[in-house]
Structures are given as structure tokens and as C-alpha cells.
mmCIF file of C-alpha atoms in Angstrom:
data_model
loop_
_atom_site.group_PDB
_atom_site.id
_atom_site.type_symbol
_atom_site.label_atom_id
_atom_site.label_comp_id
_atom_site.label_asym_id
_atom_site.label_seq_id
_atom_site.Cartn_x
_atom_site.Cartn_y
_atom_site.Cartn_z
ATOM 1 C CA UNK A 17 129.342 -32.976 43.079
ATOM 2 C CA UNK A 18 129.782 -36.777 42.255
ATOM 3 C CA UNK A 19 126.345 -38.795 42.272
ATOM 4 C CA UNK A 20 126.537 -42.480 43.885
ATOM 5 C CA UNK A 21 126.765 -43.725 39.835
ATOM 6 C CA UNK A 22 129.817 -42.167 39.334
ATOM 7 C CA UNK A 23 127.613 -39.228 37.265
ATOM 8 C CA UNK A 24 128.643 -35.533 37.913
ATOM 9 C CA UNK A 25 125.339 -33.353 38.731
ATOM 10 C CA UNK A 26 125.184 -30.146 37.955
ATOM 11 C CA UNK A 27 122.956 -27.951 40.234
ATOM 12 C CA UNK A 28 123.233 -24.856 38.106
ATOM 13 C CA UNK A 29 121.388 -26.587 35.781
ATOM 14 C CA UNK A 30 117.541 -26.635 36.163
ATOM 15 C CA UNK A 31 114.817 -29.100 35.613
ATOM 16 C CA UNK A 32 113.291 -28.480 31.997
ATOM 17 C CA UNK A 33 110.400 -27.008 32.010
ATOM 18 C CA UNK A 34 111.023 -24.905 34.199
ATOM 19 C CA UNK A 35 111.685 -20.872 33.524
ATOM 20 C CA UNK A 36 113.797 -18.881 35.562
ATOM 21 C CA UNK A 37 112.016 -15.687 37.293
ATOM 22 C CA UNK A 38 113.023 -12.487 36.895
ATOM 23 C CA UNK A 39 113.724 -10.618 40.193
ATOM 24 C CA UNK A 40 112.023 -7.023 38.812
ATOM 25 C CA UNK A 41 108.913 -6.997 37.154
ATOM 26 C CA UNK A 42 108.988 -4.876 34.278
ATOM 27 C CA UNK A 43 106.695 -1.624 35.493
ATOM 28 C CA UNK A 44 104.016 -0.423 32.410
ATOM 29 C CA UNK A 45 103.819 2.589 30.804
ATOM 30 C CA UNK A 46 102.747 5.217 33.674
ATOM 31 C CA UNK A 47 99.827 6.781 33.254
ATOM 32 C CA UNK A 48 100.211 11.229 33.299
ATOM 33 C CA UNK A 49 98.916 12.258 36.805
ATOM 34 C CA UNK A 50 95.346 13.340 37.468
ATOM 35 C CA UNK A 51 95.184 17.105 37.616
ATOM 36 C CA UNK A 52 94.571 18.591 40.780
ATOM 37 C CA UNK A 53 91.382 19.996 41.835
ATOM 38 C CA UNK A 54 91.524 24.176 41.653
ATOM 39 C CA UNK A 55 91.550 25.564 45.274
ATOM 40 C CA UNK A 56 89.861 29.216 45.431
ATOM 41 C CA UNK A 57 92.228 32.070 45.966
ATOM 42 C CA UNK A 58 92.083 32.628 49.729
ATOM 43 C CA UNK A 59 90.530 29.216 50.178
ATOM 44 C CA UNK A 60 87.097 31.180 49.696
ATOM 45 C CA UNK A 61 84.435 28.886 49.901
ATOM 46 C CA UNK A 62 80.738 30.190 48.268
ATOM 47 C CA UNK A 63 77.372 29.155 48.663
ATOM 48 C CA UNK A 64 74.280 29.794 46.797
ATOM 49 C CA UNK A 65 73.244 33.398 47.819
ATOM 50 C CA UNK A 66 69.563 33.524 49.252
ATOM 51 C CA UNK A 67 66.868 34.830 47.311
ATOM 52 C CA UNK A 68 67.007 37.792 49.948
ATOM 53 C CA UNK A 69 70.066 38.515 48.989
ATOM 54 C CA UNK A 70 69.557 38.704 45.252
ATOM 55 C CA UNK A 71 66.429 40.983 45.762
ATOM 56 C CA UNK A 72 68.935 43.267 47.617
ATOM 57 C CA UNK A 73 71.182 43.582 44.496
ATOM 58 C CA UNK A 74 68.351 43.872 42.382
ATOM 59 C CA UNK A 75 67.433 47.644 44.755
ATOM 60 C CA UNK A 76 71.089 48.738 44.779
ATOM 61 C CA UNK A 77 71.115 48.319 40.780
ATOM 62 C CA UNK A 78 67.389 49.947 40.770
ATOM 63 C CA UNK A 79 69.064 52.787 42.988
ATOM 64 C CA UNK A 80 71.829 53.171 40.886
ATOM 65 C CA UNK A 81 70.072 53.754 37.857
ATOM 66 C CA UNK A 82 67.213 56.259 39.529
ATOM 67 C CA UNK A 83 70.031 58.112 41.338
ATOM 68 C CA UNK A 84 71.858 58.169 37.904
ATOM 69 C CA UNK A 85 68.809 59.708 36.135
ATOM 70 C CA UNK A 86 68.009 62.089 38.540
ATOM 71 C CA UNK A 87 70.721 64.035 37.627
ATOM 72 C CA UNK A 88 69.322 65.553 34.247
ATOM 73 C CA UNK A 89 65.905 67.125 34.782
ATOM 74 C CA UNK A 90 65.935 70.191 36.907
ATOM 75 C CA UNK A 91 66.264 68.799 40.973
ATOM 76 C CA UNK A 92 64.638 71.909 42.722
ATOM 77 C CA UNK A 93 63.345 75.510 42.138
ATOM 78 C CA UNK A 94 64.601 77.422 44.667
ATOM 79 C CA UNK A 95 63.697 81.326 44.742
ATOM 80 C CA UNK A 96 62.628 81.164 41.819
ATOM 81 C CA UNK A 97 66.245 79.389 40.844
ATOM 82 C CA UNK A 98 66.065 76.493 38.881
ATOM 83 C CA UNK A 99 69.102 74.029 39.696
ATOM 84 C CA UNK A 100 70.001 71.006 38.294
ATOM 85 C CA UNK A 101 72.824 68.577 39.347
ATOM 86 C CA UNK A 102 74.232 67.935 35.774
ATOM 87 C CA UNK A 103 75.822 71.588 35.283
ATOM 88 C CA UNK A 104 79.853 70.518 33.776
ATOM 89 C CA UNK A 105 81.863 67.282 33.904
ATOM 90 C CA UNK A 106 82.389 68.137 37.482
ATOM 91 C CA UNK A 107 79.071 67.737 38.478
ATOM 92 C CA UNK A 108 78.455 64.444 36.668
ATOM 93 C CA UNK A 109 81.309 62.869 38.093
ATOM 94 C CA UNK A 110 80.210 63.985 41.359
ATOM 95 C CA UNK A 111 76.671 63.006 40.955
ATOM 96 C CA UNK A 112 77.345 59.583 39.175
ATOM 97 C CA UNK A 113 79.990 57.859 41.223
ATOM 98 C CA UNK A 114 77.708 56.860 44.103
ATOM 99 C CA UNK A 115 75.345 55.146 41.670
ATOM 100 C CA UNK A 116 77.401 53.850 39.289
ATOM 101 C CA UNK A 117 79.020 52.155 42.042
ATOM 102 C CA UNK A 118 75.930 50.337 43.072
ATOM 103 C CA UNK A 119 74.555 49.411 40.097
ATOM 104 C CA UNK A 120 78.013 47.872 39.584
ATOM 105 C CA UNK A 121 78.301 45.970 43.384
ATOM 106 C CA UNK A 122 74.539 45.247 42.573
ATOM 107 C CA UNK A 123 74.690 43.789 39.336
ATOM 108 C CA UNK A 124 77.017 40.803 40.904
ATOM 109 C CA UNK A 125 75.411 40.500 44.296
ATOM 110 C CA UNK A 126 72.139 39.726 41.266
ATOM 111 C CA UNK A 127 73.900 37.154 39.470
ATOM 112 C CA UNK A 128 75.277 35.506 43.000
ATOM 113 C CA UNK A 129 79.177 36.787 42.712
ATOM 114 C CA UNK A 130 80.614 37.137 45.825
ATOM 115 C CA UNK A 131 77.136 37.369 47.662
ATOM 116 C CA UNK A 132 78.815 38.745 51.014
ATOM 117 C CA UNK A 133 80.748 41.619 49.080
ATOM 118 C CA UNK A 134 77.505 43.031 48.069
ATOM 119 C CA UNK A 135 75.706 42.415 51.202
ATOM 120 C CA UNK A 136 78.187 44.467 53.219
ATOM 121 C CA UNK A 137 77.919 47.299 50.871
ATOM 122 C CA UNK A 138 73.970 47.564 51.063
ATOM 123 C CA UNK A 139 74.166 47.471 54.782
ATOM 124 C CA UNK A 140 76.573 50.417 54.888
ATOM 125 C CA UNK A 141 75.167 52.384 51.991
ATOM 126 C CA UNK A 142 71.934 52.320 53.337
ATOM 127 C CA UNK A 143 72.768 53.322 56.556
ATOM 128 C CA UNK A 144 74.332 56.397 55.618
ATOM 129 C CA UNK A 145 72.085 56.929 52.652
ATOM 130 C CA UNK A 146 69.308 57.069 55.571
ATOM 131 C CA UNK A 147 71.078 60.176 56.695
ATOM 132 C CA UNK A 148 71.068 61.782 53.212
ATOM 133 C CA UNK A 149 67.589 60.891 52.811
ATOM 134 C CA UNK A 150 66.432 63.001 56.038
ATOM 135 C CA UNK A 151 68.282 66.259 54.655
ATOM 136 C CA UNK A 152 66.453 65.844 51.159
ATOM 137 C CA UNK A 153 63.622 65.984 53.119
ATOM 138 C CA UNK A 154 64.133 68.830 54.756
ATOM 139 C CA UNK A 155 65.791 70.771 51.822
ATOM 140 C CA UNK A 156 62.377 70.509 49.972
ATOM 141 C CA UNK A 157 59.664 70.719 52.871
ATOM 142 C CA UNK A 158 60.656 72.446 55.927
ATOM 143 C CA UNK A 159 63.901 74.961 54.629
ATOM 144 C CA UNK A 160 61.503 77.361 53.758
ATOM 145 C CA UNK A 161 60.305 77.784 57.624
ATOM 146 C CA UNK A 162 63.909 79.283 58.394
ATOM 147 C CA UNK A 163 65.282 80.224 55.298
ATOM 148 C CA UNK A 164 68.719 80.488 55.087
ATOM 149 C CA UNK A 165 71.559 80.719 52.194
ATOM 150 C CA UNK A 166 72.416 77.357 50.667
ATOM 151 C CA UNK A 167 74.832 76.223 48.041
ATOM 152 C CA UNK A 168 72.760 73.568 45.501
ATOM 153 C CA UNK A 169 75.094 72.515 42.879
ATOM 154 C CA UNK A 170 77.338 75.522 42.622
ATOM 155 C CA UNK A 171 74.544 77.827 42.936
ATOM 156 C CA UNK A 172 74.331 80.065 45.920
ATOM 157 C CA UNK A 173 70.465 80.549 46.556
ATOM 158 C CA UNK A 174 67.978 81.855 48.901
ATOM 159 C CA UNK A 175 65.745 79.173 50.380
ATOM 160 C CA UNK A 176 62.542 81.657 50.717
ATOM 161 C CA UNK A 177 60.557 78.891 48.635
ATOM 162 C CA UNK A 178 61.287 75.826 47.187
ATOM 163 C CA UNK A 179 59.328 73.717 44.720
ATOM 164 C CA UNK A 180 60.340 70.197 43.837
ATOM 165 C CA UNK A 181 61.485 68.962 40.656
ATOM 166 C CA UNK A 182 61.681 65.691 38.762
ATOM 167 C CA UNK A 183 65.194 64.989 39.679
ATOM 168 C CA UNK A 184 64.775 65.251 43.466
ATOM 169 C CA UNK A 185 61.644 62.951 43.061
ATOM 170 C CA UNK A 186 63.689 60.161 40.970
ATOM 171 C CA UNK A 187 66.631 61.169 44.293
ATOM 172 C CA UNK A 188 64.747 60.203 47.021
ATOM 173 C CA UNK A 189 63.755 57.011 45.261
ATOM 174 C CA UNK A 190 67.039 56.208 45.069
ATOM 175 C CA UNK A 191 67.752 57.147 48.486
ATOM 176 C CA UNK A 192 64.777 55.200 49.453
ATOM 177 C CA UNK A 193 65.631 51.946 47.900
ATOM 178 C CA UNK A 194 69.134 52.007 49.426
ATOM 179 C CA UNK A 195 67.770 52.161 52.048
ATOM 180 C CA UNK A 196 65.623 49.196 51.983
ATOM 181 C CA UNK A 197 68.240 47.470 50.168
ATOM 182 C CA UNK A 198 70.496 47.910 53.247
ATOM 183 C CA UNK A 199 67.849 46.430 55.640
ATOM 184 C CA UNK A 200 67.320 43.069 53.645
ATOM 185 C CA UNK A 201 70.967 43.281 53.348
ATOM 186 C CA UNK A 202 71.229 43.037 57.360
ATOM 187 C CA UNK A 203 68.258 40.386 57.253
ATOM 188 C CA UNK A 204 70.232 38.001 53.980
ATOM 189 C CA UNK A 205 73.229 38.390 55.935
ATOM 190 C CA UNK A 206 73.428 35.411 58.252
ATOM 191 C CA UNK A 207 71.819 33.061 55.562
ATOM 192 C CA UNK A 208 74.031 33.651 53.005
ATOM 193 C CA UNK A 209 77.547 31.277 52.997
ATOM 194 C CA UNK A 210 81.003 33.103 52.601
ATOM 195 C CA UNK A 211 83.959 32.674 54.195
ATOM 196 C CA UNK A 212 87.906 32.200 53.209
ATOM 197 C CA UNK A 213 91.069 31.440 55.164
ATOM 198 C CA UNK A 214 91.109 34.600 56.745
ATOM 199 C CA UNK A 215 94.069 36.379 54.826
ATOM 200 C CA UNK A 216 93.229 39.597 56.015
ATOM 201 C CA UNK A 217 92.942 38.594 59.978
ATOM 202 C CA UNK A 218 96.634 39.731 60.336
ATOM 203 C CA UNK A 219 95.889 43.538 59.617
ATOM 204 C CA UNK A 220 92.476 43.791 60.371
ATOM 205 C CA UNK A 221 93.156 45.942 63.248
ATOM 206 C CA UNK A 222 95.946 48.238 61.682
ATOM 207 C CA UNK A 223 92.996 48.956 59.110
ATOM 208 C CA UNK A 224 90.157 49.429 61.480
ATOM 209 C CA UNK A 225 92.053 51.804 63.457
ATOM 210 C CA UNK A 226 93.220 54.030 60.147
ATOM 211 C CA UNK A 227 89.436 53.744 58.877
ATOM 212 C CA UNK A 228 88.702 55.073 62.220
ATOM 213 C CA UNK A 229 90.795 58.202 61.967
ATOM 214 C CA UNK A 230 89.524 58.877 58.618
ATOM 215 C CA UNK A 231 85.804 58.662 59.678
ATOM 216 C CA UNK A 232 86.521 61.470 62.757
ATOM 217 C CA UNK A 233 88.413 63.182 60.155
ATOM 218 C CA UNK A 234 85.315 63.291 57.908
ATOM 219 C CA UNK A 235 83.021 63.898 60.283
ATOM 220 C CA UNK A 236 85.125 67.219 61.100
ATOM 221 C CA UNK A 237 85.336 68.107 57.576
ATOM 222 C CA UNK A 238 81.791 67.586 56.767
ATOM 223 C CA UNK A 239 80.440 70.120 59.706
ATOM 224 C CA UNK A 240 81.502 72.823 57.895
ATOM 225 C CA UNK A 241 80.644 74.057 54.431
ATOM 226 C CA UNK A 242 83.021 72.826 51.129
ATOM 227 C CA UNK A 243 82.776 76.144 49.651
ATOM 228 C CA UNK A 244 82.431 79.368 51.675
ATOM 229 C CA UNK A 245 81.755 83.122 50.572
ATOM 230 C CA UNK A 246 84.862 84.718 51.324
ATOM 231 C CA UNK A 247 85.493 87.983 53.834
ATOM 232 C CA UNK A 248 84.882 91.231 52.090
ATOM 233 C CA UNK A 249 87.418 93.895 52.173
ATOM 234 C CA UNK A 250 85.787 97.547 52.825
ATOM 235 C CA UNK A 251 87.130 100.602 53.205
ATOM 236 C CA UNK A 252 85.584 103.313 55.281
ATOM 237 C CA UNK A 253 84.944 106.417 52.685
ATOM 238 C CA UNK A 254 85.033 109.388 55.934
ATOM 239 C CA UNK A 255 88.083 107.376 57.987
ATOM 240 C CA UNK A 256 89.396 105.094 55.077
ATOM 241 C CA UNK A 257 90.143 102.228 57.468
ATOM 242 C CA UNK A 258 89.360 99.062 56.175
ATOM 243 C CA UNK A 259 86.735 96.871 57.879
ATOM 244 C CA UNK A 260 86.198 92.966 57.116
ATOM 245 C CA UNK A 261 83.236 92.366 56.613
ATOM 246 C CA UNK A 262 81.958 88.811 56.943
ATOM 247 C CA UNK A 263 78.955 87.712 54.270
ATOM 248 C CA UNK A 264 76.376 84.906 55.154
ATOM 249 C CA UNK A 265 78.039 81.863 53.492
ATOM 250 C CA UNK A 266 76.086 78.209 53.083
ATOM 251 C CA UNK A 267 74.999 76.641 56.093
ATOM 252 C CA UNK A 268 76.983 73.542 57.897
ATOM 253 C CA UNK A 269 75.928 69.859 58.288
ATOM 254 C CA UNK A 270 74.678 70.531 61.989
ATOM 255 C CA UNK A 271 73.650 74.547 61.536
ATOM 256 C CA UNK A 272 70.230 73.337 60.015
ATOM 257 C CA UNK A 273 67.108 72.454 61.874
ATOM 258 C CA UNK A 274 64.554 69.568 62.298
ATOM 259 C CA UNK A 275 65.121 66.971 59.650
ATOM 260 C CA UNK A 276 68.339 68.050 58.541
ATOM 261 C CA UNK A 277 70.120 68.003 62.179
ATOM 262 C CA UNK A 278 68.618 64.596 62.525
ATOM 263 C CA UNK A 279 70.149 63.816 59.069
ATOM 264 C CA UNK A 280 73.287 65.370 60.057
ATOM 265 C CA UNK A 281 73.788 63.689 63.583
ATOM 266 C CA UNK A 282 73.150 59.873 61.697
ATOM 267 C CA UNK A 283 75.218 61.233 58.970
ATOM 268 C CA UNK A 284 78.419 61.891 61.288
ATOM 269 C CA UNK A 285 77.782 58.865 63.551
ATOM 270 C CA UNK A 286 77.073 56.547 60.884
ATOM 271 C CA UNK A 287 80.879 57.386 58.934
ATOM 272 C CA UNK A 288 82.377 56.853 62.388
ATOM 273 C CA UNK A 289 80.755 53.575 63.496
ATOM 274 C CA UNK A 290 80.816 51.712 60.013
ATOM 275 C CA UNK A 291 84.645 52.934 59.687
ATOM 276 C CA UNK A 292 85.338 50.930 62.379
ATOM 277 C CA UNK A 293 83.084 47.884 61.549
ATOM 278 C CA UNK A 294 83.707 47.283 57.907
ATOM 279 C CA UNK A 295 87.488 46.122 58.284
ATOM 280 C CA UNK A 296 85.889 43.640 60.717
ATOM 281 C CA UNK A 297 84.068 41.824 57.906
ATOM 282 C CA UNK A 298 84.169 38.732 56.937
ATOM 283 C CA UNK A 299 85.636 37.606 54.731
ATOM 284 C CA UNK A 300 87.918 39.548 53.028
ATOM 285 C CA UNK A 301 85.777 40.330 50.389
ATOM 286 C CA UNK A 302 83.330 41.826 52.948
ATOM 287 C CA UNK A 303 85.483 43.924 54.251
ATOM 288 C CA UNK A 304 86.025 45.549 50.958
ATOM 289 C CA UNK A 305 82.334 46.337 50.181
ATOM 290 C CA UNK A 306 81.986 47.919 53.392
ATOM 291 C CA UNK A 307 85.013 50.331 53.384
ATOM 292 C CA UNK A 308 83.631 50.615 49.440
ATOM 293 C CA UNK A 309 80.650 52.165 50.548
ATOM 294 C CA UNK A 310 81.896 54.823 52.580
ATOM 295 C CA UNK A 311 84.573 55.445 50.189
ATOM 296 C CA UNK A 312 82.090 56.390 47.688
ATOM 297 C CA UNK A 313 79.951 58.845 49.945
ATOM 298 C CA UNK A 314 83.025 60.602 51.828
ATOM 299 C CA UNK A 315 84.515 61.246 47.962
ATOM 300 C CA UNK A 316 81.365 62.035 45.976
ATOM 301 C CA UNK A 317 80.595 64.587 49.190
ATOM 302 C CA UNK A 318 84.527 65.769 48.726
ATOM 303 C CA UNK A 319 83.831 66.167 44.764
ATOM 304 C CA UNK A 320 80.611 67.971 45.581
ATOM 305 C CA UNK A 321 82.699 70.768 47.248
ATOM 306 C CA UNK A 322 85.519 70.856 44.836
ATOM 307 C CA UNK A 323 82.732 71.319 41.851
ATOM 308 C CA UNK A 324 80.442 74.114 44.263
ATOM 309 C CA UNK A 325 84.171 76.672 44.278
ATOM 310 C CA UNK A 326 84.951 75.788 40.678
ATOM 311 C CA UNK A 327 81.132 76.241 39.501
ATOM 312 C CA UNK A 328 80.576 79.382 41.373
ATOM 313 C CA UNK A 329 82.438 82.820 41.034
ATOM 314 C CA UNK A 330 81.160 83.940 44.821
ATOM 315 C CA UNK A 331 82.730 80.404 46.303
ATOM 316 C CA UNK A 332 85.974 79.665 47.483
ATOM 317 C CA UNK A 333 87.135 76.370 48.216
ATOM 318 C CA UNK A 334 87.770 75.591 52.423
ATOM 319 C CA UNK A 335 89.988 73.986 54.064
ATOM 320 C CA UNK A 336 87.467 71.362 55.188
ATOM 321 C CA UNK A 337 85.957 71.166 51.740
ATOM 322 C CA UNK A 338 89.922 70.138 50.555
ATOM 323 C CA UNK A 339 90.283 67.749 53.578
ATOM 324 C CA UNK A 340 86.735 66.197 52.761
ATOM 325 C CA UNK A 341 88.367 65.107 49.493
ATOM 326 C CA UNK A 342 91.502 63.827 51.501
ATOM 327 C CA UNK A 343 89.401 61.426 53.892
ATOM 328 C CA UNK A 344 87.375 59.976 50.247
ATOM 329 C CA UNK A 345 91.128 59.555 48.778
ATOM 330 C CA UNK A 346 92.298 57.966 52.163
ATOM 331 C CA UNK A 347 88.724 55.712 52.053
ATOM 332 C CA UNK A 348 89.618 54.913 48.434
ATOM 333 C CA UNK A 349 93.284 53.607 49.702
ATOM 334 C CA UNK A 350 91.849 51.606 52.250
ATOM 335 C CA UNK A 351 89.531 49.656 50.234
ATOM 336 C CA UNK A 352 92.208 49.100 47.724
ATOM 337 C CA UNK A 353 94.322 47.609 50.290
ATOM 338 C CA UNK A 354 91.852 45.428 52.047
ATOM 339 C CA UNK A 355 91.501 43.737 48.254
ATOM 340 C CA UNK A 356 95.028 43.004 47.727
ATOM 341 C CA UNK A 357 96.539 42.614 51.318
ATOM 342 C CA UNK A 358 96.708 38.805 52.088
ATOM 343 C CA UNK A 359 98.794 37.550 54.398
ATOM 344 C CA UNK A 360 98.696 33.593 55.675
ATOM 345 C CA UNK A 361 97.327 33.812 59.329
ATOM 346 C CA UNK A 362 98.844 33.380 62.657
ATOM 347 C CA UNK A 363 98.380 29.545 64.094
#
């Protein structure tokens, strides 16, 4: 462009002084992103467990260990029999997995782990450890008022008389406080905070209704003795037919009187109705205390039998003792899947 004065302005060139912008900003060194926070698997979301609820671990580990010793000393004299509950590894690792099972689920409901886990399993435990509790009773106070043939840890004995030992005390103490544990289980319940996202809620009722089965098939299996005295074979010396001859075997769950039919009748009721609530639990975690619970009862009672045939010479092994085992296998499956099932739930 030519200026009035004959000059030639340029107006790509700027005023001095003046710096040209740049048209991008040059960006700083970027900083390395802030870790996220951890999310709990399941989105489970813990409080701090009552001091009920802490107490209640405390019992179940106190339980655990009496019910743990009370397998040594002898546990009853019966006819002059003395019996003890620690006779091979069969009858140890009958006798110790319902203990060592709550001093375990105690120990962390103590120290505040998964408060609701531990909760659920006192509850159930100590509902059917109520029933338990009523047949020791009887076995050592009123058997002896209709005395009967029992099988006591393999042995096959008369109940004419019966004198207590050390290890049915140090039994019913463990009994007891399982029980007790399970009530301030029910009361610690509401107060204590534990929930998740509800990973479980899609199969909830496929498990209730196999846990359901199991407990009827339990119940069936537990009427009836374990171990039986099998039919004698005799032969007639004038006619020499043979005639079976049935012998007086153990008595059932419900063939007993007093105390022990009471026992019996929560016993059977109790496996039924908690099979059916503890897949119901929540959370998760719940559930699998619960279905814990009976799965240690149902398969310590199925070990029981298996040791009373393999103890005793005079004992055969039932079919009910065999499908007693089955339902504390089944019980065992259950709980394992209620642990690792998660599946994101239905909006």
C-alpha cells in the first residue's frame, strides 16, 4: 500500500515492541493420575460391629474350645461302660469339626471381620445346638427310666444306669454357650452394619429351594439310626428252616421319650426352617454362615454314623446313616457356592 508521502507501508510488519502471541500455550509436564480409591469386592460396606456382637464371638470361640476338650476324658458310664468320644481318627474328626468351626467363625466375628457372617452362624448354631442340648439331657438323667439299647461312640450299651463324666459336663457347656451365643446373636443382629450390592440376589431362590430339599432329606435320614444291628440268620435244629430273627438295634431320633422327643422334634424342625432362611441372608456373606452352620451339624451327625459301623463289629452302616452323610456333603456344596456365586443384579 502507498502512504500519502509517497512511502510504501508494510502491514506485515509490527510496531516494535511488540511480541507476537503464540496461538497454543505450551501445556506443563502432566502430573501421573491420583490412584483410585479401592472399592470392596461386592461393594460390601462394614461398620463397627457392636459390642453385642463381639461378646457373641467371644461364646462361639469359648464353645469351641469346651466342646473340643470334652472329647478326651471319659463322656459317660453307662452299665458300667465307660465311653469316651475320642476312640480313632474317626471319632476326632467327628467330634472336632463342629467346634473347630466355631472357634474359627468366632475368632473373626471377635476381632470385627465380617460381623454379619458370624452373627448368622450363632443364630443357627444355637438354634439347633438347643436341640442337641435337650437329648444330652436326657441321655444322662431320665434314659435310665426306660432303658433301652443305645449306640455312644461306637459302643452298643445298655442304658440300665448312667453316671456322668467330665466330658459330658465340659459338652453341655458348650452346648450351653451356643446357645446363648445364638440369642445375643439374634439381639446384635439389627445393630450391627453389613450389607453389599447384592451379588447373590439372582440365585437366592435356586439355593433356598435346594437347601430346602436337603433339610427334609436330613430330617428323614436322621429319624432313623446311622448304624443298625443287622437281622440274624437262624436255623431251626428239629425243622432246619431258617428264621430271621430281628435284634434290638439303637433307638431313632423320635423313638425316645421326654427330653429327647422334645430334642428330636426342634432338632428336625430347626434343619428344615433355617435351610430355608439362611440363603435369605444378607448379605452374601450372611448367607454363608448360616448354610455353614447347618453344614457342620448335618456332616459331623453323618460322620458320627460312618465312625459308630466302622468302630463297632455288631454295627452295620444304614442306608439313612449313608444318606445323612450325603445331605452334610450337599450342605457343604451349598455353602461353598453361596461364597463364590456372584452375579451383578437385575435393575
Amino acid at each position: 500500500m502507498v502512504a500519502g508521502d509517497g512511502s510504501t507501508r508494510d502491514r506485515s510488519t509490527r510496531p516494535e515492541g511488540r511480541t507476537a502471541r503464540p496461538s497454543a500455550r505450551r501445556a506443563g509436564p502432566r502430573r501421573p493420575p491420583q490412584p483410585a480409591a479401592a472399592v470392596p469386592a461386592d461393594g460390601l460396606v462394614v461398620g463397627d460391629p457392636p459390642v453385642l456382637a463381639r461378646v457373641t464371638g467371644v461364646l462361639l470361640v469359648l464353645a469351641g474350645l469346651a466342646g473340643a476338650a470334652a472329647l478326651f476324658p471319659t463322656y459317660l458310664v453307662v452299665g458300667g461302660t465307660e465311653v469316651s468320644q475320642s476312640a480313632g481318627a474317626l471319632s476326632l474328626l467327628a467330634g472336632l469339626l463342629v467346634p473347630l468351626t466355631a472357634a474359627a467363625v468366632g475368632g473373626g466375628l471377635a476381632a470385627g471381620r465380617v460381623p454379619r457372617l458370624g452373627l448368622a452362624y450363632a443364630g443357627i448354631g444355637g438354634a439347633l445346638a438347643l436341640g442337641l442340648l435337650l437329648i444330652e439331657l436326657y441321655r444322662a438323667s431320665t434314659s435310665t427310666i426306660r432303658p433301652g439299647i443305645e449306640v455312644i461312640a461306637g459302643q452298643r450299651v445298655l442304658t440300665s444306669s448312667v453316671d456322668v463324666g467330665p466330658g459330658w459336663v465340659l459338652g453341655v457347656v458348650a452346648l450351653g454357650l451356643t446357645v446363648l451365643a445364638g440369642v445375643l446373636g439374634v439381639a446384635a443382629w439389627g445393630r450391627t452394619v453389613m450389607d453389599d450390592a447384592g451379588t447373590l440376589d439372582p440365585v437366592r431362590p435356586a439355593l433356598a429351594g435346594a437347601a430346602a430339599v436337603l433339610g427334609v432329606g436330613a430330617v428323614l435320614c436322621l429319624v432313623l439310626p446311622a448304624a443298625d444291628l443287622p437281622d440274624r440268620l437262624v436255623t431251626d435244629p428239629t425243622t432246619g428252616l431258617q428264621v430271621v430273627v430281628e435284634q434290638e438295634g439303637p433307638q431313632g431320633l423320635l423313638e425316645r421319650p421326654g427330653l429327647a422327643l422334645l430334642g428330636g422334634l426342634l432338632l428336625a424342625g430347626t434343619v428344615v426352617l433355617c435351610s430355608v432362611l439362611a440363603p435369605s441372608l444378607r448379605p452374601r456373606l450372611a448367607a454363608v454362615g448360616g448354610l455353614l452352620a447347618i453344614a457342620a451339624v448335618v456332616f459331623a451327625a453323618g460322620l458320627g454314623g460312618l465312625r459308630d459301623a466302622v468302630v463297632s463289629d455288631e454295627l452295620e452302616w444304614t442306608l439313612p446313616g449313608a444318606g445323612l452323610l450325603l445331605a452334610g456333603v450337599g450342605y457343604v456344596v451349598l455353602t461353598v457356592l453361596a461364597w463364590r456365586l456372584r452375579r451383578a443384579p437385575a435393575r
